Structures are given as structure tokens and as C-alpha cells.
Short mmCIF file of C-alpha atoms in Angstrom, two decimals:
data_model
loop_
_atom_site.label_atom_id
_atom_site.label_comp_id
_atom_site.label_asym_id
_atom_site.label_seq_id
_atom_site.Cartn_x
_atom_site.Cartn_y
_atom_site.Cartn_z
CA MET A 1 0.08 0.04 0.04
CA ARG A 2 1.24 3.44 -1.04
CA PRO A 3 1.65 5.39 2.42
CA TRP A 4 0.37 8.57 0.99
CA PRO A 5 -1.11 7.72 -2.52
CA SER A 6 -1.69 10.36 -5.05
CA CYS A 7 -5.00 11.24 -6.14
CA ASP A 8 -5.56 9.24 -9.75
CA VAL A 9 -8.66 10.69 -10.96
CA VAL A 10 -8.33 14.56 -11.93
CA SER A 11 -11.38 16.38 -13.09
CA PRO A 12 -10.75 17.62 -16.77
CA SER A 13 -11.75 20.65 -15.43
CA ALA A 14 -8.85 21.21 -12.98
CA GLU A 15 -6.49 20.85 -15.55
CA PRO A 16 -5.23 24.43 -16.45
CA GLY A 17 -4.78 25.82 -19.82
CA PRO A 18 -7.24 26.62 -22.45
CA ASP A 19 -10.05 24.04 -23.55
CA PRO A 20 -10.28 24.14 -27.46
CA ALA A 21 -14.03 22.44 -27.19
CA PRO A 22 -15.78 23.55 -23.95
CA ALA A 23 -18.50 20.97 -22.88
CA PRO A 24 -21.88 22.40 -22.40
CA LEU A 25 -22.51 23.77 -18.46
CA ARG A 26 -24.23 20.80 -16.82
CA PRO A 27 -27.49 22.00 -14.84
CA TRP A 28 -26.00 20.94 -10.96
CA PRO A 29 -22.67 22.44 -11.55
CA VAL A 30 -24.49 25.95 -12.49
CA ILE A 31 -26.86 25.78 -9.75
CA ARG A 32 -23.94 25.29 -7.38
CA ALA A 33 -22.01 27.99 -8.70
CA ALA A 34 -24.82 30.33 -8.18
CA LEU A 35 -25.73 29.39 -4.62
CA ILE A 36 -22.01 29.79 -3.83
CA ALA A 37 -21.94 33.24 -5.49
CA GLY A 38 -25.02 34.05 -3.27
CA VAL A 39 -23.46 32.67 0.04
CA LEU A 40 -20.13 34.97 -0.83
CA TRP A 41 -22.07 37.70 -1.25
CA VAL A 42 -24.25 37.55 1.80
CA HIS A 43 -20.89 36.73 3.69
CA GLY A 44 -18.99 39.12 2.01
CA THR A 45 -21.72 42.28 2.90
CA LEU A 46 -21.64 40.77 6.58
CA ALA A 47 -18.02 41.13 6.56
CA ALA A 48 -17.85 44.67 5.11
CA PRO A 49 -16.87 46.99 7.72
CA TRP A 50 -19.94 48.59 7.84
CA PRO A 51 -19.97 52.03 9.87
CA ASP A 52 -22.63 50.64 12.56
CA LEU A 53 -22.86 52.99 15.07
CA ASP A 54 -25.10 55.40 17.26
CA GLY A 55 -24.39 58.07 19.50
CA GLY A 56 -24.13 55.47 22.54
CA ASP A 57 -20.88 54.30 20.74
CA LEU A 58 -19.12 57.67 21.18
CA ARG A 59 -19.79 58.26 24.68
CA TYR A 60 -16.43 56.71 25.96
CA ASP A 61 -13.00 58.50 26.48
CA LEU A 62 -11.30 56.69 23.73
CA ALA A 63 -13.99 57.73 21.28
CA ASP A 64 -13.68 61.79 22.15
CA GLU A 65 -9.76 60.88 21.74
CA GLU A 66 -10.37 59.34 18.36
CA LEU A 67 -12.79 62.29 17.30
CA GLN A 68 -10.36 64.93 18.58
CA ARG A 69 -7.39 63.31 16.31
CA TRP A 70 -9.32 62.57 13.38
CA ALA A 71 -10.96 66.21 13.43
CA ALA A 72 -7.06 67.62 13.73
CA THR A 73 -5.93 65.29 10.93
CA LEU A 74 -9.06 66.42 8.52
CA SER A 75 -8.51 69.98 9.27
CA ALA A 76 -4.61 69.72 8.98
CA VAL A 77 -5.49 68.42 5.22
CA GLY A 78 -7.97 71.11 4.53
CA ILE A 79 -11.47 69.32 5.53
CA ASP A 80 -12.49 71.94 8.39
CA THR A 81 -14.34 70.37 11.17
CA THR A 82 -14.43 70.26 14.43
CA PRO A 83 -15.07 66.91 16.68
CA ARG A 84 -19.00 67.98 17.24
CA ARG A 85 -19.43 67.86 13.42
CA LEU A 86 -17.57 64.98 12.64
CA ALA A 87 -19.66 63.19 15.29
CA ASP A 88 -22.64 64.17 14.33
CA ARG A 89 -21.69 63.30 10.62
CA LEU A 90 -20.44 59.58 11.75
CA VAL A 91 -23.81 59.15 13.53
CA ALA A 92 -25.89 60.01 10.72
CA VAL A 93 -24.01 57.87 8.53
CA GLY A 94 -23.84 55.04 11.03
CA ARG A 95 -27.72 55.16 11.24
CA TRP A 96 -28.13 54.75 7.60
CA SER A 97 -25.32 51.99 7.63
CA ARG A 98 -27.47 49.86 10.08
CA ARG A 99 -30.63 50.37 8.57
CA THR A 100 -29.20 49.32 4.78
CA GLN A 101 -27.55 46.31 6.43
CA ARG A 102 -30.50 45.22 8.43
CA ALA A 103 -32.72 45.69 5.22
CA LEU A 104 -29.78 43.67 3.38
CA HIS A 105 -29.59 40.63 5.52
CA ARG A 106 -33.03 40.43 6.63
CA PRO A 107 -33.57 37.30 4.20
CA PHE A 108 -31.19 35.54 5.34
CA ARG A 109 -31.60 36.16 9.35
CA PRO A 110 -33.47 33.22 10.20
CA LEU A 111 -31.06 30.95 8.88
CA LEU A 112 -28.16 32.51 10.00
CA ARG A 113 -29.91 32.55 13.69
CA LEU A 114 -30.29 28.78 13.34
CA THR A 115 -26.92 27.93 12.18
CA GLY A 116 -25.01 30.81 14.46
CA THR A 117 -23.10 31.74 11.58
CA GLY A 118 -22.07 35.04 10.12
CA GLN A 119 -19.02 37.12 9.76
CA ALA A 120 -17.81 40.10 12.31
CA TRP A 121 -14.09 40.60 12.66
CA GLY A 122 -12.46 43.87 13.92
CA LEU A 123 -9.70 41.83 15.91
CA PHE A 124 -8.78 44.89 18.40
CA ALA A 125 -10.01 47.39 15.73
CA PHE A 126 -9.83 50.39 18.91
CA PRO A 127 -7.47 49.32 21.74
CA ASP A 128 -8.45 51.11 24.82
CA PRO A 129 -5.89 53.10 26.59
CA HIS A 130 -8.58 53.46 29.49
CA PRO A 131 -9.09 49.63 30.17
CA GLY A 132 -10.60 48.29 33.51
CA ARG A 133 -9.03 45.62 35.61
CA LEU A 134 -11.43 43.46 37.13
CA THR A 135 -10.79 42.99 40.93
CA VAL A 136 -12.81 40.99 43.71
CA ARG A 137 -12.34 41.77 47.48
CA ALA A 138 -13.83 40.02 50.23
CA ARG A 139 -14.06 40.32 54.43
CA PRO A 140 -15.89 39.23 57.17
CA ALA A 141 -17.81 41.63 58.61
CA LYS A 142 -16.00 42.48 61.62
CA SER A 143 -12.36 41.32 62.55
CA PRO A 144 -11.83 39.39 65.81
CA ALA A 145 -10.92 42.35 67.86
CA GLY A 146 -14.08 43.72 66.35
CA ASP A 147 -12.77 46.71 64.09
CA ALA A 148 -13.53 46.93 60.53
CA ALA A 149 -11.99 44.12 58.61
CA PRO A 150 -9.67 44.66 56.29
CA TRP A 151 -10.20 43.58 52.59
CA ARG A 152 -8.80 40.50 50.94
CA VAL A 153 -8.35 40.52 47.33
CA LEU A 154 -9.50 37.14 45.90
CA TYR A 155 -8.71 37.73 41.96
CA ARG A 156 -6.95 40.57 40.52
CA ALA A 157 -6.70 40.64 36.86
CA PRO A 158 -4.59 39.32 34.86
CA GLY A 159 -4.04 36.08 36.45
CA ALA A 160 -3.58 36.68 40.28
CA GLY A 161 -5.43 35.30 43.05
CA GLU A 162 -7.03 32.10 43.99
CA ALA A 163 -6.68 29.61 41.86
CA TRP A 164 -10.28 28.60 41.12
CA LEU A 165 -11.33 32.32 40.88
CA VAL A 166 -8.41 32.51 38.19
CA ASP A 167 -9.79 29.75 36.28
CA LEU A 168 -13.40 30.56 36.70
CA LEU A 169 -13.01 34.12 35.44
CA GLU A 170 -10.34 33.66 32.66
CA ASN A 171 -12.34 30.96 31.23
CA ARG A 172 -13.21 32.45 27.91
CA LYS A 173 -16.69 31.79 28.05
CA VAL A 174 -17.11 33.50 31.21
CA ARG A 175 -14.73 36.42 30.25
CA GLY A 176 -17.24 36.58 27.51
CA ILE A 177 -20.04 37.62 30.03
CA TYR A 178 -18.21 40.90 30.98
CA ASP A 179 -16.08 42.04 27.92
CA ASP A 180 -18.34 44.95 27.36
CA THR A 181 -18.47 45.86 31.10
CA GLY A 182 -14.75 46.92 31.99
CA ASP A 183 -14.39 49.46 29.28
CA ARG A 184 -17.72 50.54 29.51
CA PRO A 185 -19.53 53.43 30.96
CA ARG A 186 -22.49 50.81 31.74
CA ALA A 187 -22.47 47.48 32.81
CA GLY A 188 -23.26 44.73 30.36
CA PHE A 189 -26.77 43.20 31.41
CA LEU A 190 -25.27 39.97 32.88
CA TRP A 191 -22.78 42.16 34.61
CA ASN A 192 -25.06 41.95 38.38
CA ARG A 193 -25.92 38.07 37.72
CA LEU A 194 -22.15 37.18 37.27
CA CYS A 195 -21.79 39.05 40.57
CA ASP A 196 -24.08 36.99 42.65
CA GLU A 197 -22.68 33.50 41.40
CA VAL A 198 -19.23 34.64 42.24
CA ALA A 199 -20.27 35.57 45.75
CA ARG A 200 -22.31 32.52 45.97
CA ARG A 201 -19.32 30.67 45.30
CA ILE A 202 -16.99 32.38 47.45
CA PHE A 203 -19.64 32.65 50.48
CA ALA A 204 -19.49 28.67 50.17
CA ARG A 205 -16.15 28.31 50.04
CA TRP A 206 -15.28 30.65 52.89
CA PRO A 207 -17.54 30.75 55.45
CA ASP A 208 -16.12 33.83 57.58
CA LEU A 209 -16.52 36.18 54.97
CA SER A 210 -19.62 38.12 54.84
CA VAL A 211 -18.72 40.81 51.86
CA VAL A 212 -17.70 40.27 48.51
CA GLU A 213 -16.76 43.19 46.31
CA LEU A 214 -16.41 43.02 42.38
CA ARG A 215 -15.16 46.17 40.62
CA PHE A 216 -13.20 47.12 37.72
CA GLU A 217 -10.10 49.92 38.33
CA VAL A 218 -10.40 52.01 35.30
CA MET A 219 -6.27 52.18 34.35
CA HIS A 220 -4.96 54.74 31.76
CA VAL A 221 -2.14 52.84 29.78
CA THR A 222 0.25 55.66 28.59
CA PRO A 223 2.69 54.69 26.12
CA PRO A 224 6.43 55.72 26.16
CA PRO A 225 7.64 58.11 26.52
CA ALA A 226 5.23 59.42 28.81
CA ALA A 227 4.59 55.82 29.89
CA GLY A 228 4.07 54.72 33.62
CA ARG A 229 2.86 51.49 35.24
CA ASN A 230 -0.91 51.34 34.73
CA GLU A 231 -2.27 54.18 36.90
CA VAL A 232 -5.74 53.51 38.87
CA VAL A 233 -7.45 56.47 37.92
CA GLY A 234 -11.14 55.29 39.07
CA VAL A 235 -13.38 52.63 39.75
CA ARG A 236 -16.27 51.31 37.47
CA HIS A 237 -19.21 48.83 38.04
CA ARG A 238 -18.49 48.15 41.87
CA ARG A 239 -21.11 45.73 43.09
CA LEU A 240 -21.48 44.56 46.59
CA ARG A 241 -22.84 41.41 48.09
CA ARG A 242 -23.57 40.53 51.21
CA ARG A 243 -24.07 36.99 52.51
CA SER A 244 -27.32 37.60 54.53
CA ALA A 245 -28.88 39.31 51.46
CA LEU A 246 -27.73 36.74 48.96
CA LEU A 247 -28.33 33.15 51.07
CA GLY A 248 -30.13 34.18 53.95
CA ASP A 249 -33.80 34.97 54.30
CA ALA A 250 -33.41 38.50 52.84
CA PRO A 251 -36.34 39.38 50.37
CA ARG A 252 -35.48 38.38 46.86
CA GLY A 253 -33.56 40.37 44.68
CA ALA A 254 -31.92 42.12 47.96
CA GLY A 255 -28.51 40.92 46.82
CA THR A 256 -28.45 42.65 43.69
CA GLY A 257 -27.93 45.91 45.00
CA GLU A 258 -26.20 48.83 43.17
CA ALA A 259 -22.83 49.90 43.83
CA GLY A 260 -22.66 51.22 47.16
CA GLY A 261 -20.23 52.46 50.13
CA ALA A 262 -18.36 50.42 52.57
CA PRO A 263 -20.75 47.67 54.24
CA MET B 1 -17.23 34.19 -17.41
CA ILE B 2 -20.04 32.21 -16.29
CA ARG B 3 -18.09 29.18 -17.41
CA TRP B 4 -15.01 30.06 -15.51
CA TRP B 5 -17.16 30.75 -12.61
CA VAL B 6 -18.56 27.45 -12.85
CA GLY B 7 -16.04 25.46 -13.80
CA LEU B 8 -14.15 26.80 -10.54
CA TRP B 9 -16.72 25.55 -8.66
CA ASP B 10 -16.83 22.28 -10.17
CA ARG B 11 -13.30 21.23 -9.51
CA ARG B 12 -12.47 18.09 -7.97
CA GLU B 13 -8.99 17.07 -5.79
CA ALA B 14 -7.72 14.71 -3.13
CA ALA B 15 -9.64 14.96 0.16
CA ASP B 16 -6.32 15.12 2.33
CA SER B 17 -6.36 19.34 2.89
CA LEU B 18 -9.94 18.92 4.03
CA ALA B 19 -9.35 15.85 6.17
CA MET B 20 -6.91 17.68 8.02
CA VAL B 21 -9.21 21.02 9.00
CA ARG B 22 -12.00 18.33 9.85
CA ALA B 23 -9.77 16.64 12.56
CA LEU B 24 -8.14 19.73 13.61
CA VAL B 25 -11.20 21.88 14.28
CA PRO B 26 -13.45 19.79 16.84
CA TRP B 27 -10.74 19.97 19.19
CA LEU B 28 -11.25 23.28 19.89
CA PHE B 29 -14.07 22.88 21.85
CA THR B 30 -13.00 23.53 25.39
CA LEU B 31 -14.71 21.64 28.10
CA ALA B 32 -16.37 24.27 30.12
CA PRO B 33 -18.53 23.16 33.05
CA PRO B 34 -22.44 24.40 31.93
CA THR B 35 -24.77 24.90 34.70
CA ALA B 36 -28.38 24.82 33.04
CA ASP B 37 -29.34 21.36 32.34
CA THR B 38 -30.29 22.49 28.52
CA ALA B 39 -26.84 23.63 27.90
CA SER B 40 -25.74 20.17 29.62
CA VAL B 41 -27.07 18.27 27.49
CA ALA B 42 -25.86 20.33 24.44
CA PHE B 43 -22.45 20.52 25.81
CA TRP B 44 -22.13 16.44 25.99
CA GLY B 45 -24.05 16.56 22.56
CA ALA B 46 -21.27 18.87 21.14
CA VAL B 47 -18.55 16.38 22.72
CA VAL B 48 -19.87 13.34 21.16
CA ALA B 49 -20.19 15.18 17.78
CA SER B 50 -17.11 16.91 17.98
CA ALA B 51 -15.23 13.46 18.45
CA GLY B 52 -17.31 11.75 15.76
CA LEU B 53 -16.26 14.78 13.32
CA ALA B 54 -12.74 14.53 14.13
CA ALA B 55 -12.33 10.50 13.59
CA GLY B 56 -14.88 10.64 10.80
CA ILE B 57 -17.49 8.53 11.80
CA ALA B 58 -20.95 9.70 9.85
CA THR B 59 -18.80 12.96 9.00
CA ARG B 60 -21.45 14.83 7.53
CA LEU B 61 -24.32 14.25 10.41
CA SER B 62 -21.60 14.97 12.90
CA ALA B 63 -20.56 18.19 11.44
CA VAL B 64 -24.51 19.46 10.84
CA VAL B 65 -25.06 18.27 14.48
CA LEU B 66 -22.48 20.17 15.82
CA VAL B 67 -23.27 23.13 14.08
CA LEU B 68 -26.61 23.40 15.67
CA LEU B 69 -25.67 22.27 18.85
CA LEU B 70 -22.96 24.94 18.86
CA ALA B 71 -25.53 27.58 17.73
CA GLN B 72 -27.88 26.19 20.24
CA LEU B 73 -25.44 27.16 22.92
CA ALA B 74 -24.82 30.41 21.58
CA LEU B 75 -28.75 31.12 21.77
CA ILE B 76 -28.65 29.82 25.30
CA LEU B 77 -26.00 32.41 26.58
CA PRO B 78 -25.01 34.87 23.80
CA ALA B 79 -22.93 37.03 25.69
CA ALA B 80 -20.65 33.95 26.14
CA ASP B 81 -20.42 33.80 22.41
CA ARG B 82 -17.29 34.72 20.90
CA GLY B 83 -16.21 35.74 17.21
CA ILE B 84 -14.08 32.25 17.06
CA ASP B 85 -17.24 30.20 17.86
CA MET B 86 -18.81 31.95 14.95
CA LEU B 87 -15.79 31.27 12.74
CA ILE B 88 -15.79 27.32 13.88
CA ARG B 89 -19.40 26.96 12.92
CA ASN B 90 -19.07 28.55 9.63
CA THR B 91 -15.84 26.14 9.03
CA LEU B 92 -18.00 23.19 9.76
CA LEU B 93 -21.34 24.05 7.83
CA VAL B 94 -18.86 23.87 5.20
CA LEU B 95 -17.17 20.82 6.16
CA ALA B 96 -20.61 19.24 6.00
CA CYS B 97 -20.73 19.89 2.63
CA SER B 98 -17.57 18.72 1.63
CA GLY B 99 -15.68 15.47 1.22
CA ALA B 100 -13.70 15.62 4.19
CA GLY B 101 -14.56 12.29 5.53
CA ARG B 102 -13.07 10.80 2.41
CA ALA B 103 -10.17 10.35 3.65
CA TRP B 104 -7.84 9.79 7.05
CA SER B 105 -11.51 8.39 8.70
CA VAL B 106 -13.44 5.92 9.95
CA ASP B 107 -15.80 6.43 7.18
CA ALA B 108 -13.06 5.91 4.73
CA ARG B 109 -11.57 2.93 6.23
CA LEU B 110 -15.42 1.50 6.71
CA ARG B 111 -16.32 2.57 2.86
CA THR B 112 -12.73 1.19 1.11
CA GLY B 113 -10.95 -0.72 3.56
CA ARG B 114 -7.97 1.92 3.83
CA TRP B 115 -7.27 4.86 6.24
CA ALA B 116 -6.35 7.07 3.23
CA GLY B 117 -9.64 6.14 1.43
CA ASP B 118 -9.86 5.21 -2.50
CA ARG B 119 -8.22 8.43 -3.37
CA ARG B 120 -11.15 9.55 -5.63
CA PRO B 121 -11.13 13.12 -6.00
CA ILE B 122 -13.59 15.61 -3.78
CA PRO B 123 -15.00 18.89 -4.81
CA SER B 124 -12.21 21.57 -4.44
CA TRP B 125 -14.88 24.46 -3.24
CA PRO B 126 -15.16 23.66 0.18
CA ARG B 127 -11.40 24.04 0.24
CA TYR B 128 -11.69 27.35 -1.60
CA LEU B 129 -14.40 28.74 0.60
CA LEU B 130 -12.50 28.37 3.70
CA VAL B 131 -9.59 29.79 2.30
CA VAL B 132 -12.15 32.93 1.16
CA GLN B 133 -12.97 32.53 5.01
CA LEU B 134 -9.51 33.26 6.33
CA VAL B 135 -9.01 36.27 3.49
CA LEU B 136 -12.47 37.64 4.99
CA LEU B 137 -11.28 37.32 8.48
CA TYR B 138 -8.26 39.11 7.89
CA GLY B 139 -8.66 41.66 5.39
CA THR B 140 -11.93 43.01 7.04
CA ALA B 141 -10.10 43.22 10.25
CA GLY B 142 -7.48 45.03 8.58
CA MET B 143 -10.07 47.67 7.14
CA GLN B 144 -11.47 48.21 10.42
CA LYS B 145 -8.25 49.25 12.19
CA VAL B 146 -8.49 52.73 11.71
CA ALA B 147 -8.08 53.65 15.42
CA SER B 148 -4.89 56.32 15.92
CA SER B 149 -3.09 53.86 17.65
CA TRP B 150 -3.04 51.61 14.45
CA LEU B 151 -1.23 53.98 12.34
CA PRO B 152 1.56 56.05 11.99
CA PRO B 153 3.47 57.82 13.68
CA ASP B 154 1.48 56.21 16.85
CA TRP B 155 1.70 52.51 16.05
CA SER B 156 0.70 51.63 19.80
CA ALA B 157 -2.13 49.30 19.56
CA LEU B 158 -0.27 46.03 20.39
CA TRP B 159 1.33 48.03 23.31
CA ILE B 160 -1.93 49.08 24.42
CA ALA B 161 -3.34 45.32 24.14
CA LEU B 162 -0.63 43.94 26.12
CA HIS B 163 -1.14 46.25 28.93
CA ASP B 164 -4.90 46.00 29.11
CA PRO B 165 -5.43 43.72 31.95
CA HIS B 166 -7.95 42.01 30.42
CA PHE B 167 -6.78 41.14 27.46
CA GLY B 168 -2.73 40.88 28.62
CA ARG B 169 -1.18 37.77 29.52
CA PHE B 170 1.32 39.38 31.71
CA ASP B 171 1.45 42.21 34.44
CA ALA B 172 5.27 42.30 34.35
CA ASP B 173 8.30 44.81 34.61
CA TRP B 174 9.81 43.65 31.23
CA THR B 175 6.73 44.58 29.46
CA TRP B 176 7.32 48.05 30.33
CA SER B 177 10.71 48.45 28.84
CA PRO B 178 11.66 50.81 25.87
CA GLY B 179 12.74 47.61 23.62
CA MET B 180 9.18 46.39 24.34
CA TYR B 181 7.87 49.48 22.97
CA GLN B 182 9.65 49.65 20.00
CA ALA B 183 8.97 46.03 19.46
CA SER B 184 5.22 46.15 19.73
CA ARG B 185 5.22 49.13 17.32
CA LEU B 186 7.20 47.55 14.99
CA ALA B 187 4.76 44.43 15.47
CA THR B 188 1.62 46.79 15.28
CA ALA B 189 2.82 48.14 11.58
CA VAL B 190 3.50 44.38 10.43
CA THR B 191 0.26 43.14 11.43
CA TRP B 192 -1.68 46.12 9.95
CA VAL B 193 0.02 45.60 6.66
CA TRP B 194 -0.36 41.81 6.94
CA GLU B 195 -3.89 42.27 7.53
CA TRP B 196 -4.43 44.72 4.68
CA ALA B 197 -2.68 42.04 2.31
CA ALA B 198 -5.06 39.41 2.85
CA PRO B 199 -6.40 39.83 -0.99
CA LEU B 200 -2.80 38.87 -1.83
CA VAL B 201 -3.67 35.05 -0.85
CA LEU B 202 -6.46 35.28 -3.50
CA VAL B 203 -4.00 36.68 -6.09
CA ALA B 204 -1.62 34.11 -5.19
CA PHE B 205 -4.26 31.81 -5.59
CA TRP B 206 -4.91 32.78 -9.02
CA ALA B 207 -1.51 33.27 -10.03
CA ARG B 208 -0.72 29.09 -9.33
CA ASP B 209 -4.09 28.49 -10.79
CA THR B 210 -2.60 29.70 -14.34
CA GLU B 211 0.67 29.13 -13.94
CA GLY B 212 0.72 27.33 -17.54
CA ARG B 213 0.47 31.07 -18.75
CA PRO B 214 3.02 33.43 -19.58
CA GLY B 215 3.65 36.70 -17.66
CA ARG B 216 6.17 38.51 -15.89
CA ARG B 217 3.81 39.55 -13.11
CA ARG B 218 2.20 36.07 -12.71
CA ALA B 219 5.99 34.53 -12.53
CA ALA B 220 7.05 36.99 -9.80
CA LEU B 221 4.21 36.01 -7.90
CA ARG B 222 5.00 32.46 -8.15
CA ARG B 223 8.46 33.08 -7.35
CA GLY B 224 8.06 35.01 -4.31
CA HIS B 225 6.13 32.03 -2.42
CA ILE B 226 3.57 35.02 -1.39
CA LEU B 227 1.06 32.07 -0.02
CA ALA B 228 3.93 30.50 1.99
CA LEU B 229 5.21 33.49 3.30
CA TYR B 230 1.74 35.16 4.35
CA ALA B 231 1.02 31.50 6.14
CA ALA B 232 4.16 31.59 8.00
CA LEU B 233 3.59 35.48 8.93
CA GLY B 234 0.23 34.09 10.40
CA VAL B 235 1.51 31.22 11.84
CA VAL B 236 4.14 34.05 13.87
CA PHE B 237 1.25 36.22 14.28
CA HIS B 238 -0.83 34.03 16.21
CA LEU B 239 1.72 32.38 18.03
CA GLY B 240 2.97 35.24 19.18
CA THR B 241 -0.19 36.73 20.17
CA HIS B 242 -1.17 33.51 22.08
CA LEU B 243 2.06 33.76 23.96
CA LEU B 244 1.60 37.82 24.89
CA LEU B 245 -2.31 38.15 24.85
CA ARG B 246 -4.76 35.95 26.63
CA LEU B 247 -7.09 35.36 23.74
CA GLY B 248 -8.64 31.65 24.36
CA ILE B 249 -8.73 29.13 21.61
CA PHE B 250 -8.72 31.99 18.94
CA PRO B 251 -5.33 31.70 17.48
CA PHE B 252 -5.25 27.94 17.24
CA ALA B 253 -8.66 27.90 16.00
CA VAL B 254 -7.83 30.14 13.21
CA LEU B 255 -4.82 28.27 12.67
CA SER B 256 -6.19 25.12 12.40
CA LEU B 257 -7.79 26.21 8.74
CA TYR B 258 -4.47 26.99 7.79
CA PRO B 259 -4.36 23.25 5.65
CA ALA B 260 -7.16 24.46 3.48
CA LEU B 261 -4.19 26.93 1.90
CA VAL B 262 -2.25 24.07 1.27
CA HIS B 263 -3.07 22.08 -2.27
CA PRO B 264 -3.57 18.29 -1.48
CA ASP B 265 -0.76 17.12 -3.82
CA ALA B 266 1.48 19.42 -1.62
CA TRP B 267 0.90 16.63 1.27
CA ALA B 268 2.22 14.01 -0.97
CA GLY B 269 5.29 15.99 -1.69
CA LEU B 270 5.91 16.82 2.16
CA VAL B 271 5.80 13.00 2.79
CA THR B 272 8.10 12.15 0.03
CA GLY B 273 10.73 15.15 1.33
CA ILE B 274 10.61 13.49 4.83
CA ARG B 275 10.75 10.02 3.86
CA HIS B 276 14.20 11.24 1.72
CA LEU B 277 15.29 13.12 4.86
CA ARG B 278 15.19 9.87 6.92
CA GLY B 279 17.00 7.96 4.31
CA GLY B 280 14.35 6.15 2.75
CA PRO B 281 13.58 5.52 -0.76
CA PRO B 282 11.94 8.52 -2.20
#
């Protein structure tokens, strides 16, 4: 037996070079080629970099900085504009683009949803110099001496803290839940439920802890020559979870309180 | 033009390249513990379908079942579904329509008595579609990189990503060194150019497809080994980002499509070359 037998049968159409007498087109290859053309059109237009944005997408520090830089660049080449006018123009184009895109793809949405297929590739299109560092801390209600107990850091991104918590929070699927939270002014819709679940697991593991805090420390990454280590410039989406509210007889929903001060 | 288009998608070739993609993709399904019952059923079903697809057991059925189960998992928790999951489902649907199970699979063994199959050609178009998928992935990602940090004179995009606690793998002093900054700027520029150059892959395919024809540009493209160079840069890019950034399965999932860049005949050449190096008969 040949260890890697070559392909013995080759379709005539695979041979390069002109065909002196082309055979008539058969129906199935024509249908297939038409279907593939349709698939390429749908996925090509899905992948196209549509400027899909609205006003909410511009309410970030990074968006402000980009608008100022681009307005300055455009003004320098003779296109007179300001960050405000540029933003208005972008939002107008973005809304038109979103409507057009939806209309184009509406007939294919059910199939794309059923199969979970599509195209959307940014791959760090806008690296954010104001990222959030997820930090999880916890503490008992009081120290043995009766004072307010100090916080104990259980997790700090990237990769520091209790091994099981690192594994949990850095699982790629779990990270997806808070991907859209750390660097944005509004928390993702699953942030509160993730906080509940993490707190439950911490309380189950350490009976002495009574309060868990999850928050993002807002950093400012400055490239050289002004580089300093990531400077903490604020805190974002802080959530406190108390054992009594989350696991006790407290009313339903009491464990999902909004950001608050120290307990 | 119509005749050329129909002929392009009617070609046939050996199944080796697609068989490799088939065997590589399912292993990227990570074993994360689900909590809800429905997710649990879908999860274990997907594990079974992944194993079936990788081994080439009821290949097409395994691929279709896996696509539907992964899509179901995505619907259960959309926030946890990443772009790379979508790319895997795209690939699985193409594999389901292909003859990837005709070589190096249990199906091939059962049908022909040989693991390598009977070597009858399979349609080439699924492999072409996977190549187009790679070009779309890289090319459109490049087009969207209009942030100042990706453009000269800044070129700080990878530096910023490296120091984003959500993505960076390290929080060490050496990542803040001036040398690291300059290296990251070079890598940023190379990445940007490399992604924008993705359509060159299609040009390289065209040059290879028409190699019997004359022309200096065609000859130069073939001599330049554009495809091999582009793929080599891709391997460096993905392994480099995996070492420095926490991107989950993304680097390896994309790399698992790379066998589609290789014409099946080249695998035979590779095996012959290895045997020659080991002193065996050519």
C-alpha cells in the first residue's frame, strides 16, 4: 500500500489551460455556482466594515480622543471640521448604514440564527487606553478584635489570586459575560448576575466571609515616552454582595444591590 | 466569465487538506462546565459530535449536529459566544457539505478498507470557501483598524492591548521596557500591513491556477512564494499573540484552517520529502 497515495482521478476541469471545445454546462454545477455566489455575497456583505454606530457608541473616553485626533487630521488636510460636527456626521452615516445592512440581510437572518453563522471581525480594531481591571475582594463583617475587617483580594486581572477563581473568571466563556463591561460606562446586562454567582461561590468556600466586592479599576495606559505603570484613575461598576442578602432570608433581589459604599 | 465561474466551483482534488481541517477543528471545543440542564445536554451532545467529526464517523452528520448544538449553546448565552465560535460554525457547515470524510477517517476505512480512502477526487470548492473565509477574516479586520493607535506615527495598538488587564497575559516589568515598546510598534505596523494584504492570498491562488500562462507578474508572484510567506507570517502572528495575550482558543482555531491553504498534492510532496530526509526510498 502506498503510504500517501496520490489522487489518481483528476477532473478535466481541474487542468489548467484553454479548452479547445468547452463542454456544455451541466445543470447541477451551474446551480451550485449560483448558490456559492449567493453565499459569498451574503457573507461578504456581512464581513464588510459597515460604520455601524450610534450616539451611545461615542460616549467613551476613547471615542472622544479619536474624534479629536481625526478632526485635527482632517482640518490639517483642508477639510474643516470639529469633533462635534464629525461625531454628528458619523452618527448620521452609521444610522443609514445600520438600516441598509439590516434590510440587506433580513431574508437570511433566520438561517444565520439557526446555524449561528455570520461574519464580524474587528480583532482589536480600537485598543482602549482606558481599560478596566477586574478585581474581586472580600472580608468578614468584623475583625476578631471587633474592628472593620480589612479587604482580602481574591482575584486581580490578569491571573492573580485564588487559583479556582482565576480559572473561573478567565474561562473564555465567562470572560465573554463581562467583556463589554470593564471599559464601558454602562455595565453589560449580565454583570449583576455574574456578581451574584461569584459571590455565592465565595461564600460557599469561605464561611467566615460576609461581604464580596467586584469592581473594575479604571486604568490609563500611556505609551512611552510618558509611560508609567497602569495608573488607577477610578473605579467602575462596583457591586457589593452580602451573605445575609444573597443566601439568607432576605427578600428576593436584595443581593443585587447597586454600587454602594463600604458595608 | 460564467463558464469560468461554474468551472471554478466544479473542480475536484484529493481530500487530504480538508481531512486535516476536519480533524483539527473539533478539538477546539473547550470542556467548560455548564450549569443549566439544557446547556448540559447540548454541551455533551457537542462533545460527542466533536469526537465523531474528528474521527470521521458519520462525518457529514456529525458536522451538522455539531453546528446546530453549538448554535443552540450560543442562543442560550449569547454573551459568552465569541467571534471565534462563529468562525468554527462557519467552518463546520462548509465541512458538512464537503468530502472531508473521504480520507483519513473511520468512514473512509469502512467504505474502502483503507484509512486513506480510495483517493477519488472530491469537490475543491469547500477548500476554496475556507480560504475565502480566512481572507475575509484578516482583510476586513484590517479595514476596520482605523484607530490612531494602529496608524503612523503612533503604532501603539499592540502596546495598549498588551497592557490591558483584560487581554494582557503578563503584568511584569519587562513588558514596560522601551525595547518592548519599539518591538510592539514594529509588530503593530507589520500586523496592519499583513491584514490589509489578505487579498494577496487570492492573487497567489490565481497565479498558481494559471501557472501555464506566460507573464512576468504571474511568474514573480510564483517565485515570491506569496502564499507560503503569508501563511508563515500568520503562524508567527497567532503564536505571538497567544504568548502575550489571553485570546482563548482564537489563535489555534484560526490556525486549524491553515491546511486549507495547501493544495492536497503538496502533502504528498511533504511526505516524500520527509522520507527522503530519513534516508528512505523517495
